[in-house]
Coordinates of C-alpha atoms in Angstrom, one line a residue:
M64 CA 98.5 126.1 87.5
N65 CA 97.9 122.8 85.6
L66 CA 99.4 119.3 85.7
V67 CA 101.6 119.9 82.7
D68 CA 103.3 122.8 84.5
L69 CA 104.9 120.2 86.7
L70 CA 106.7 118.7 83.7
Y71 CA 107.8 122.1 82.4
R72 CA 109.2 123.1 85.8
N73 CA 111.3 119.9 86.1
A74 CA 112.6 120.3 82.5
Q75 CA 113.9 123.7 83.5
V76 CA 115.2 122.9 86.9
R77 CA 116.6 119.3 86.3
P78 CA 116.6 118.7 82.6
N79 CA 119.0 115.8 82.7
K80 CA 117.4 114.0 85.6
P81 CA 115.8 110.7 84.6
A82 CA 112.1 111.0 84.8
L83 CA 111.1 107.6 83.5
Y84 CA 112.8 104.2 83.1
V85 CA 111.6 101.4 81.0
K86 CA 113.2 97.9 80.8
A87 CA 114.8 96.7 77.7
E88 CA 117.1 93.6 77.3
G89 CA 117.5 93.3 81.0
Y90 CA 118.3 97.0 81.8
F91 CA 116.3 100.0 82.8
L92 CA 116.8 102.8 80.2
P93 CA 116.1 106.4 81.2
T94 CA 114.1 109.2 79.7
T95 CA 115.1 112.5 81.1
Y96 CA 112.7 115.3 82.0
Q97 CA 114.0 117.3 79.0
E98 CA 113.5 114.4 76.6
L99 CA 110.1 113.7 78.1
L100 CA 109.0 117.3 77.5
E101 CA 110.3 117.2 73.9
Q102 CA 108.2 114.0 73.3
V103 CA 105.1 115.5 74.8
E104 CA 105.3 118.8 72.9
A105 CA 106.0 117.0 69.6
F106 CA 103.0 114.7 70.1
A107 CA 100.7 117.5 71.2
I108 CA 101.6 119.7 68.3
G109 CA 101.2 116.8 65.8
L110 CA 97.9 115.8 67.4
R111 CA 96.6 119.3 67.1
R112 CA 97.7 119.8 63.5
E113 CA 96.4 116.6 62.2
F114 CA 93.0 116.3 64.1
N115 CA 92.4 119.8 65.4
P116 CA 90.6 118.6 68.5
E117 CA 88.2 121.0 70.3
R118 CA 88.7 122.0 73.9
A119 CA 87.5 119.4 76.4
D120 CA 87.3 116.6 73.7
R121 CA 87.8 113.2 75.3
V122 CA 90.8 111.1 74.4
A123 CA 91.0 107.5 75.7
I124 CA 94.1 105.6 76.5
L125 CA 94.1 101.8 76.4
S126 CA 97.6 100.8 77.2
E127 CA 99.9 99.1 79.7
N128 CA 102.1 101.4 81.8
G129 CA 105.1 103.0 80.1
V130 CA 106.5 106.2 78.5
G131 CA 103.8 106.2 75.9
W132 CA 101.1 106.4 78.5
V133 CA 102.7 109.4 80.2
V134 CA 103.5 111.1 76.9
S135 CA 99.9 110.7 75.7
D136 CA 98.4 111.9 79.0
M137 CA 100.6 115.0 79.2
A138 CA 100.0 115.9 75.6
I139 CA 96.3 115.5 76.0
L140 CA 96.3 117.7 79.1
S141 CA 98.5 120.3 77.5
L142 CA 95.8 120.9 74.8
G143 CA 93.0 121.3 77.3
L144 CA 91.6 117.9 76.3
V145 CA 90.4 115.2 78.7
T146 CA 92.1 111.9 79.4
V147 CA 89.9 108.8 79.7
P148 CA 92.0 105.9 81.0
I149 CA 90.8 102.4 80.3
F150 CA 92.2 99.3 82.0
D151 CA 94.1 97.3 79.4
T152 CA 92.7 94.0 80.9
L153 CA 89.1 94.9 80.0
S154 CA 87.4 93.0 77.1
S155 CA 86.0 94.8 74.1
E156 CA 82.4 94.4 75.5
E157 CA 83.5 96.0 78.8
I158 CA 85.2 98.9 76.9
K159 CA 82.3 99.6 74.6
P160 CA 79.9 101.3 77.2
L161 CA 82.8 103.4 78.5
L162 CA 83.6 104.8 75.0
Q163 CA 80.0 105.3 74.3
D164 CA 79.4 107.1 77.5
C165 CA 82.4 109.5 77.3
G166 CA 82.1 110.1 73.6
A167 CA 85.9 109.8 72.9
R168 CA 86.9 111.0 69.5
I169 CA 90.4 109.5 69.7
I170 CA 91.8 106.4 71.4
L171 CA 95.4 105.5 71.9
V172 CA 96.2 101.8 72.0
S173 CA 99.5 100.0 72.7
T174 CA 99.4 96.6 71.0
Q175 CA 97.8 94.5 68.4
E176 CA 95.7 92.9 71.1
Q177 CA 94.3 96.2 72.2
F178 CA 93.8 97.4 68.6
N179 CA 91.7 94.3 67.9
K180 CA 89.5 95.0 70.9
I181 CA 88.7 98.5 69.5
K182 CA 88.3 97.2 65.9
Q183 CA 85.5 94.9 67.1
I184 CA 83.4 97.6 68.6
R185 CA 84.4 100.7 66.6
H186 CA 81.2 100.7 64.5
E187 CA 79.2 100.9 67.8
C188 CA 81.1 103.9 69.2
N189 CA 79.7 106.7 67.0
A190 CA 81.9 109.4 68.3
L191 CA 85.2 107.5 67.8
E192 CA 87.0 108.8 64.7
T193 CA 90.7 107.9 65.2
I194 CA 92.9 105.1 66.6
I195 CA 96.5 105.9 67.3
M196 CA 99.1 103.2 67.9
L197 CA 101.6 103.9 70.7
N198 CA 103.9 101.0 69.8
E199 CA 106.1 102.0 66.8
K200 CA 106.7 98.3 65.9
E201 CA 102.9 97.7 65.3
T202 CA 101.9 100.3 62.7
R203 CA 98.7 99.7 60.6
T204 CA 97.7 101.0 57.2
G205 CA 95.5 104.0 57.7
V206 CA 96.2 104.2 61.4
Y207 CA 98.5 106.8 62.8
S208 CA 101.3 106.0 65.2
L209 CA 102.7 108.1 68.1
G210 CA 106.0 108.4 66.3
Q211 CA 104.4 109.7 63.1
L212 CA 102.5 112.4 64.9
Q213 CA 105.6 113.3 66.9
Q214 CA 107.6 113.7 63.7
L215 CA 104.9 115.8 62.3
G216 CA 105.0 118.0 65.4
R217 CA 108.7 118.4 65.2
N218 CA 108.6 119.7 61.6
V219 CA 106.1 122.5 62.1
A220 CA 106.9 126.1 61.8
Q221 CA 107.8 128.2 64.9
A222 CA 104.5 130.0 64.7
E223 CA 102.6 126.7 65.0
R224 CA 104.6 125.8 68.1
E225 CA 103.9 129.2 69.6
A226 CA 100.2 128.6 69.0
F227 CA 100.4 125.4 70.9
L228 CA 102.1 127.1 73.8
A229 CA 99.5 129.7 73.9
I230 CA 96.8 127.0 74.2
R231 CA 98.8 125.3 77.0
H232 CA 99.0 128.4 79.0
T233 CA 95.2 128.8 79.0
V234 CA 94.7 125.5 80.8
T235 CA 93.8 126.1 84.4
S236 CA 93.3 124.2 87.6
E237 CA 89.5 124.4 87.0
D238 CA 89.7 122.6 83.7
L239 CA 88.6 119.0 83.5
A240 CA 91.6 116.7 83.3
S241 CA 90.1 113.3 83.3
I242 CA 87.1 111.1 83.3
V243 CA 87.9 108.0 85.4
Y244 CA 85.4 105.2 85.4
T245 CA 84.7 103.5 88.7
S246 CA 85.4 99.8 89.0
G247 CA 81.8 98.8 89.2
S248 CA 82.2 96.5 92.2
T249 CA 78.7 97.5 93.5
G250 CA 77.0 98.2 90.2
L251 CA 77.5 100.0 86.8
S252 CA 80.6 102.1 86.2
K253 CA 80.3 105.8 86.6
G254 CA 82.5 108.4 84.9
V255 CA 84.2 110.5 87.7
Q256 CA 85.1 114.0 86.6
L257 CA 88.5 115.1 88.0
T258 CA 90.0 118.5 87.3
H259 CA 93.7 119.5 87.2
G260 CA 93.0 121.1 90.6
N261 CA 91.6 118.0 92.1
F262 CA 94.8 116.1 91.3
L263 CA 97.1 118.9 92.2
S264 CA 95.6 119.5 95.6
N265 CA 95.9 115.9 96.5
V266 CA 99.5 115.7 95.4
E267 CA 100.4 118.8 97.4
D268 CA 98.7 117.5 100.5
I269 CA 100.5 114.2 100.2
V270 CA 103.9 115.9 99.9
G271 CA 103.0 118.0 103.0
F272 CA 102.1 114.9 104.9
V273 CA 104.9 112.4 104.0
A274 CA 108.5 113.4 103.6
I275 CA 109.3 112.7 99.9
D276 CA 111.5 114.6 97.4
E277 CA 113.5 114.5 94.2
R278 CA 115.8 111.8 95.6
D279 CA 112.9 109.3 95.7
S280 CA 112.0 106.8 93.1
V281 CA 109.1 104.4 92.6
L282 CA 108.6 101.1 90.9
S283 CA 105.3 101.3 89.0
F284 CA 103.3 98.2 88.2
L285 CA 99.7 99.0 89.3
P286 CA 97.8 100.2 86.1
L287 CA 97.9 103.9 85.5
S288 CA 94.2 103.6 84.8
H289 CA 94.0 103.1 88.6
V290 CA 93.7 106.6 90.1
L291 CA 95.9 105.6 93.1
E292 CA 98.8 104.8 90.7
R293 CA 98.1 107.8 88.6
T294 CA 98.2 110.3 91.5
V295 CA 100.7 108.8 93.8
G296 CA 102.9 106.8 91.4
Y297 CA 102.9 109.4 88.6
Y298 CA 101.8 112.9 89.2
L299 CA 103.4 112.9 92.7
L300 CA 106.7 111.8 91.3
I301 CA 106.6 114.4 88.5
Y302 CA 105.7 117.0 91.2
I303 CA 108.7 116.3 93.3
G304 CA 111.1 115.7 90.4
G305 CA 111.6 112.0 91.3
S306 CA 112.0 109.0 89.0
I307 CA 109.5 106.3 87.9
Y308 CA 110.6 102.8 87.0
Y309 CA 108.1 100.8 85.0
A310 CA 108.0 97.1 85.7
Q311 CA 107.8 94.9 82.7
S312 CA 104.8 93.1 84.2
I313 CA 103.3 92.1 87.5
Q314 CA 105.0 88.7 87.0
T315 CA 108.5 90.4 86.9
V316 CA 108.1 92.7 89.9
G317 CA 110.4 90.5 92.0
E318 CA 113.2 90.8 89.5
D319 CA 112.5 94.4 88.6
I320 CA 112.5 95.7 92.2
K321 CA 116.0 94.3 92.8
L322 CA 117.3 96.0 89.6
A323 CA 115.4 99.4 90.1
Q324 CA 116.1 99.7 93.8
P325 CA 113.2 102.1 94.4
T326 CA 112.7 104.0 97.6
V327 CA 108.9 103.8 97.4
M328 CA 106.6 101.0 96.2
I329 CA 102.8 101.3 95.7
S330 CA 100.7 98.3 95.7
V331 CA 97.4 96.6 96.7
P332 CA 97.3 94.4 99.8
R333 CA 97.2 91.2 97.7
L334 CA 100.8 91.6 96.7
F335 CA 102.0 92.1 100.2
E336 CA 100.1 89.0 101.3
K337 CA 101.7 86.9 98.6
I338 CA 105.2 88.2 99.5
Q339 CA 104.5 87.3 103.1
S340 CA 103.3 83.8 102.1
K341 CA 106.4 83.3 99.9
I342 CA 108.8 84.3 102.7
L343 CA 107.1 81.9 105.2
N344 CA 106.9 79.0 102.7
S345 CA 110.7 79.3 102.0
L346 CA 111.6 78.6 105.6
H347 CA 112.6 75.1 106.7
G348 CA 114.3 73.5 109.7
F349 CA 116.7 75.8 111.5
S350 CA 116.1 78.8 109.2
H351 CA 112.5 78.7 110.5
V352 CA 113.6 78.9 114.1
I353 CA 116.0 81.8 113.4
F354 CA 113.3 83.7 111.5
N355 CA 110.7 83.3 114.2
W356 CA 113.2 84.6 116.8
A357 CA 114.1 87.6 114.6
L358 CA 110.4 88.3 113.9
K359 CA 109.6 88.3 117.7
V360 CA 112.5 90.7 118.2
G361 CA 111.3 92.9 115.4
H362 CA 107.7 93.0 116.7
R363 CA 108.9 93.9 120.2
Y364 CA 111.4 96.5 119.0
H365 CA 108.9 98.4 116.9
H366 CA 106.2 98.2 119.6
L367 CA 108.5 99.9 122.1
R368 CA 109.9 102.3 119.5
K369 CA 106.4 103.8 119.1
K370 CA 106.2 104.3 122.8
G371 CA 109.7 105.9 123.0
F372 CA 113.2 104.9 122.3
P373 CA 113.9 101.2 122.9
T374 CA 116.2 100.2 125.7
L375 CA 119.7 99.2 124.8
W376 CA 119.2 95.5 125.7
L377 CA 116.4 95.3 123.0
K378 CA 118.3 97.3 120.4
L379 CA 121.3 95.0 120.3
P380 CA 119.3 91.9 119.4
Y381 CA 117.4 93.9 116.8
V382 CA 120.6 94.9 115.1
L383 CA 121.6 91.3 115.1
A384 CA 118.3 90.2 113.7
E385 CA 118.5 92.8 111.0
K386 CA 122.0 91.7 110.0
V387 CA 121.2 88.0 110.0
V388 CA 117.6 88.0 108.7
F389 CA 116.0 91.3 107.8
S390 CA 118.7 92.7 105.6
K391 CA 118.5 89.7 103.3
I392 CA 114.8 90.2 102.8
Q393 CA 115.2 93.9 102.3
Q394 CA 117.8 93.3 99.6
K395 CA 115.4 91.1 97.7
M396 CA 113.1 94.2 97.6
G397 CA 115.9 96.4 96.3
G398 CA 117.6 97.4 99.6
K399 CA 116.6 101.0 99.5
L400 CA 112.9 101.0 100.3
R401 CA 111.9 103.7 102.7
F402 CA 108.3 102.7 102.8
C403 CA 105.5 101.0 100.8
V404 CA 102.0 102.4 100.2
S405 CA 99.0 100.1 100.3
G406 CA 95.6 101.1 98.9
G407 CA 92.7 99.9 96.9
A408 CA 91.5 97.5 99.6
P409 CA 92.0 96.9 103.3
L410 CA 95.4 95.8 104.5
P411 CA 95.2 93.0 107.1
Q412 CA 96.7 94.3 110.3
S413 CA 98.8 91.2 110.7
V414 CA 100.4 91.8 107.3
G415 CA 101.3 95.4 108.2
E416 CA 102.8 94.3 111.5
F417 CA 104.7 91.4 109.8
F418 CA 106.5 93.7 107.4
E419 CA 107.1 96.4 110.1
A420 CA 108.9 93.7 112.1
L421 CA 111.1 93.1 109.1
G422 CA 112.0 96.8 108.9
I423 CA 109.8 97.4 105.8
C424 CA 107.1 100.0 106.6
I425 CA 103.8 99.8 104.8
I426 CA 101.6 102.8 105.2
E427 CA 98.0 102.2 104.5
G428 CA 95.8 105.0 103.1
Y429 CA 92.2 105.3 102.0
G430 CA 90.4 107.1 99.3
L431 CA 88.1 106.8 96.3
T432 CA 88.3 107.6 92.6
E433 CA 85.9 110.5 93.5
T434 CA 88.5 112.0 95.8
A435 CA 91.5 111.9 93.4
P436 CA 92.0 109.6 95.5
V437 CA 93.6 110.1 98.9
I438 CA 91.5 111.1 101.9
C439 CA 93.7 110.0 104.7
C440 CA 96.9 108.1 105.2
N441 CA 99.2 106.7 107.9
H442 CA 102.6 108.3 108.5
P443 CA 105.8 106.2 108.0
D444 CA 107.1 107.2 111.4
H445 CA 104.0 106.2 113.4
P446 CA 101.6 104.0 111.5
K447 CA 98.6 102.6 113.4
F448 CA 97.9 99.3 111.7
G449 CA 94.2 98.4 111.4
T450 CA 93.4 102.1 110.5
V451 CA 93.8 104.1 107.3
G452 CA 95.5 107.0 109.1
K453 CA 94.6 110.7 109.5
V454 CA 93.1 113.0 107.0
L455 CA 95.2 115.2 104.7
R456 CA 95.6 118.9 105.5
H457 CA 92.9 120.3 103.2
V458 CA 90.5 117.4 103.5
T459 CA 87.6 117.5 106.0
V460 CA 85.6 114.5 107.2
K461 CA 82.7 113.7 109.5
L462 CA 80.5 110.8 110.2
A463 CA 76.8 110.7 109.3
Q464 CA 74.3 109.4 111.8
D465 CA 74.5 105.9 110.3
G466 CA 78.3 106.0 110.5
E467 CA 79.0 106.8 106.8
L468 CA 82.2 108.8 106.2
L469 CA 81.4 112.1 104.6
V470 CA 84.1 114.2 102.9
K471 CA 84.8 117.8 101.7
G472 CA 87.9 119.2 100.1
P473 CA 89.5 120.5 96.9
N474 CA 90.3 117.0 95.8
V475 CA 86.6 116.0 95.6
T476 CA 85.0 115.5 92.3
S477 CA 82.2 117.8 91.1
G478 CA 80.2 114.8 90.0
Y479 CA 79.7 112.1 87.4
Y480 CA 79.9 112.7 83.7
K481 CA 76.5 113.1 82.1
N482 CA 74.9 111.6 85.1
P483 CA 73.1 114.2 87.2
D484 CA 71.0 111.7 89.1
E485 CA 74.0 109.7 90.4
T486 CA 75.7 113.0 91.2
K487 CA 72.8 114.2 93.2
L488 CA 72.8 110.9 95.2
A489 CA 76.5 111.2 95.9
F490 CA 76.3 114.4 97.8
T491 CA 74.3 115.6 100.9
S492 CA 72.2 118.7 100.6
D493 CA 74.9 120.8 102.2
G494 CA 77.7 119.5 99.8
W495 CA 79.4 116.6 101.6
F496 CA 80.5 113.7 99.4
C497 CA 79.1 110.4 100.6
T498 CA 81.9 107.8 100.4
G499 CA 79.5 104.9 100.9
D500 CA 81.9 103.5 103.6
I501 CA 81.0 103.0 107.3
A502 CA 83.9 104.3 109.4
Q503 CA 85.0 105.0 113.0
I504 CA 87.3 107.8 114.1
D505 CA 89.4 107.2 117.3
E506 CA 90.4 109.8 119.9
D507 CA 93.7 110.4 118.0
G508 CA 92.0 111.1 114.7
Y509 CA 92.8 107.8 113.1
I510 CA 90.1 106.5 110.8
K511 CA 89.1 102.9 110.6
I512 CA 86.9 101.7 107.7
V513 CA 84.3 99.2 109.1
G514 CA 82.7 98.2 105.8
R515 CA 80.9 99.2 102.6
K516 CA 77.4 100.7 103.2
K517 CA 76.0 99.0 100.1
E518 CA 77.5 95.7 101.2
L519 CA 76.1 95.6 104.7
I520 CA 74.4 92.2 105.2
V521 CA 70.9 92.7 106.6
M522 CA 69.9 89.4 108.2
S523 CA 66.3 88.1 108.7
T524 CA 66.8 88.8 112.4
G525 CA 67.2 92.5 111.7
K526 CA 70.9 92.4 112.6
K527 CA 73.3 94.3 110.3
V528 CA 76.8 92.9 109.6
A529 CA 79.7 94.4 107.7
P530 CA 81.3 91.4 106.0
Q531 CA 84.8 93.0 105.3
P532 CA 86.1 92.8 108.9
L533 CA 85.1 89.2 109.1
E534 CA 86.7 88.4 105.8
M535 CA 89.9 90.2 106.8
L536 CA 90.1 88.1 110.0
L537 CA 89.7 84.9 108.0
S538 CA 92.1 86.0 105.3
S539 CA 94.8 86.6 107.9
S540 CA 95.2 82.8 108.0
K541 CA 97.8 81.2 105.8
Y542 CA 95.3 78.6 104.9
V543 CA 92.9 81.1 103.3
S544 CA 93.5 82.6 99.8
Q545 CA 90.1 84.3 99.3
V546 CA 86.8 84.4 101.2
I547 CA 83.4 86.0 100.9
V548 CA 80.9 86.1 103.7
V549 CA 77.2 86.0 102.8
G550 CA 73.9 86.0 104.7
E551 CA 71.6 88.7 103.2
G552 CA 68.0 87.9 104.4
R553 CA 69.1 84.8 106.2
N554 CA 69.2 84.0 110.0
Y555 CA 72.9 83.2 110.1
L556 CA 76.1 83.8 108.2
T557 CA 77.9 81.5 105.8
A558 CA 81.1 81.7 103.8
L559 CA 82.6 80.7 100.5
I560 CA 86.3 80.0 101.1
V561 CA 89.0 79.6 98.5
P562 CA 91.8 77.7 100.4
N563 CA 95.5 78.2 99.9
M564 CA 95.9 74.7 98.4
S565 CA 99.6 74.4 99.0
E566 CA 99.3 75.3 102.7
V567 CA 96.4 72.9 103.2
D568 CA 98.5 70.2 101.4
L569 CA 101.4 70.9 103.8
Y570 CA 99.1 70.8 106.8
L571 CA 97.8 67.3 105.8
K572 CA 101.3 66.0 105.1
G573 CA 102.3 67.2 108.5
R574 CA 99.7 64.9 109.8
N575 CA 101.1 62.1 107.7
I576 CA 98.1 62.3 105.3
V577 CA 98.8 61.9 101.6
C578 CA 95.7 63.1 99.6
D579 CA 95.0 63.4 96.0
Q580 CA 94.5 67.1 95.0
S581 CA 90.9 66.4 93.7
L582 CA 90.0 65.0 97.2
L583 CA 91.9 67.6 99.2
L584 CA 88.9 69.9 100.0
S585 CA 86.5 67.1 101.0
H586 CA 89.0 65.4 103.3
V587 CA 87.7 65.2 106.8
D588 CA 90.9 66.8 108.2
T589 CA 90.6 69.7 105.8
I590 CA 87.0 70.3 106.9
R591 CA 88.1 70.1 110.5
L592 CA 90.9 72.6 109.9
F593 CA 88.6 75.2 108.6
K594 CA 86.0 74.6 111.3
E595 CA 88.7 75.3 113.9
L596 CA 89.9 78.3 111.9
L597 CA 86.4 79.8 112.0
Q598 CA 86.2 79.2 115.7
M599 CA 89.6 80.6 116.4
E600 CA 89.2 83.8 114.3
L601 CA 85.5 84.6 114.9
G602 CA 84.7 82.7 118.1
D603 CA 85.0 85.8 120.4
L604 CA 82.5 87.8 118.3
A605 CA 78.8 88.2 119.0
P606 CA 76.9 85.0 117.9
Y607 CA 75.2 86.7 115.0
K608 CA 78.6 87.7 113.5
Q609 CA 80.0 84.2 113.6
V610 CA 80.1 82.1 110.4
K611 CA 78.0 79.0 111.0
K612 CA 78.7 77.1 107.8
F613 CA 81.1 77.2 104.9
T614 CA 81.8 75.8 101.4
L615 CA 85.4 75.3 100.2
I616 CA 85.9 76.5 96.6
A617 CA 88.7 75.0 94.5
K618 CA 89.0 77.8 91.9
E619 CA 90.2 81.3 92.8
F620 CA 88.0 84.3 92.0
T621 CA 89.5 86.1 89.0
Q622 CA 89.1 89.2 86.9
E623 CA 89.0 87.0 83.8
D624 CA 85.9 85.3 85.1
G625 CA 84.3 88.6 86.0
E626 CA 84.5 88.0 89.7
L627 CA 87.1 90.7 90.5
T628 CA 87.3 94.3 89.3
P629 CA 90.5 95.5 87.5
T630 CA 91.5 96.9 90.9
L631 CA 91.0 93.3 92.4
K632 CA 87.9 94.1 94.4
I633 CA 85.4 91.3 94.8
K634 CA 82.2 91.6 92.8
R635 CA 79.9 90.2 95.5
H636 CA 76.8 90.1 93.3
V637 CA 78.6 88.2 90.6
I638 CA 80.0 85.6 93.0
C639 CA 76.8 85.2 94.9
H640 CA 74.9 84.6 91.7
R641 CA 77.5 82.2 90.3
Y642 CA 77.6 80.1 93.5
A643 CA 73.9 80.4 94.3
T644 CA 73.6 76.6 94.5
E645 CA 76.4 76.2 97.0
I646 CA 75.0 79.1 99.1
N647 CA 71.5 77.7 99.1
E648 CA 72.8 74.2 100.1
M649 CA 74.5 75.8 103.1
Y650 CA 71.1 77.1 104.2
G651 CA 69.6 73.8 103.4
E652 CA 72.1 72.3 105.9
K653 CA 73.8 70.1 103.3
K654 CA 77.3 71.4 103.2
G655 CA 79.8 72.8 105.7
D656 CA 77.4 71.6 108.5
D657 CA 78.6 71.7 112.0

């Protein structure tokens, strides 16, 4: 079996069922499974006829989410070729080493902006022969478009179509489906090799773990270049015969979710944190009092529900709270959400509990690009916040002596493309994949990720500290937008903190302090606020785990500045280098001094 078989099965069983929706002029327009298959076959046949690619040739996709991405991927896979997804937010200089490494012969691009990126580096990518435009409105002289190749594929003789089908049937679960480059948060990107079987086993395990079927739909806005979105927000939906709505952009998610009314939403924690902040910031006066009452009722109700059915006296106020408060928030998220999926980074426990109280379940999972990607996941009916859930059926885990989580399973990569040295380092001598994450497994089998092994801070005292749990505690405050804890080779910990400026401003105004924005971070009451915050969140920890000094940073860490990966992970080495002066000053006792 291969990934394209999923599409053929749906085109036969539910040909008129909408597979994909894209937004145009304020409406979501459907593409049915039969229409999608027709587009895929036409493109694959046209691609084969015009360029005659060889088996396992690499074809890159540099595009935003949409029908063109899916059509391209399925056509590539149906020919036994290998999809190489590239984040559309990367610069030409970031794209160049990826194309050089994978040796892609063909690249599909969506817009003039993406075309220009490739044009700048084309002469340095020796294997690259062809650029294909996915957007019909942006054709170029001497450059093929998706539509042209599809038309070519539709006009071939029956014998040529049968030749294509014969090739498609030779693609097996063992064939390489994709080379997915890691985010590079802890070093250079590596090309993870994932087979059709890696993806399929993960999808099948997820379906066996979480009740999801053809009645479900998802709003897709995470990049399809992200393996979480590709597996859970694309292949999984094709597997079950569900529907995918593509948001116009991350900026329009609030509007699109109300229109699409999805039953499932997949995101990174940052979005949920922003939604929580927006909800809380919208409350004033009596509405704030009502909301806090409802939130307490929700917390209590779900706490007791997990222990057994709540008593009648608690269920009645919960029904009232749902009618008066929760239903209004749920409607703003489409009104049909059964659960949300959070991945890519740790979800603060307080955020998960906040949404649970509102009747919106967020299930956190964990995985890596190398595991296609899901290793474990919480269940919607009994999530344990603060953990990443239990392992999937065909996945096996254990802890190494140093606490590193080791994994085996049919979803695990065979290694990195053209990189035997890194591949060897990634596996133990007896075949366990080393995740690089330090974990704990409780008595019920729930896994908790403690921190990244490569990011452990080794202090001059010999103590080792995982910074992520400390950062999550601090980030749970409404006054903190971003934070990074440092202390490698030092005798105490410090932090760079990006405050939530609007919340800090409200805090000062609540104390009758009017302060110019340029002076906000240096105001004595602001400094006092964050000292108290550090004490409140970390004061009960061992002394060596407490942050002794801090520096407030006015500018958020961004992907554009190279401080975040495309999956929004912090690049610690970049930030520490960029703010070396501020960090050194903290250890010179000049800033953030107690």
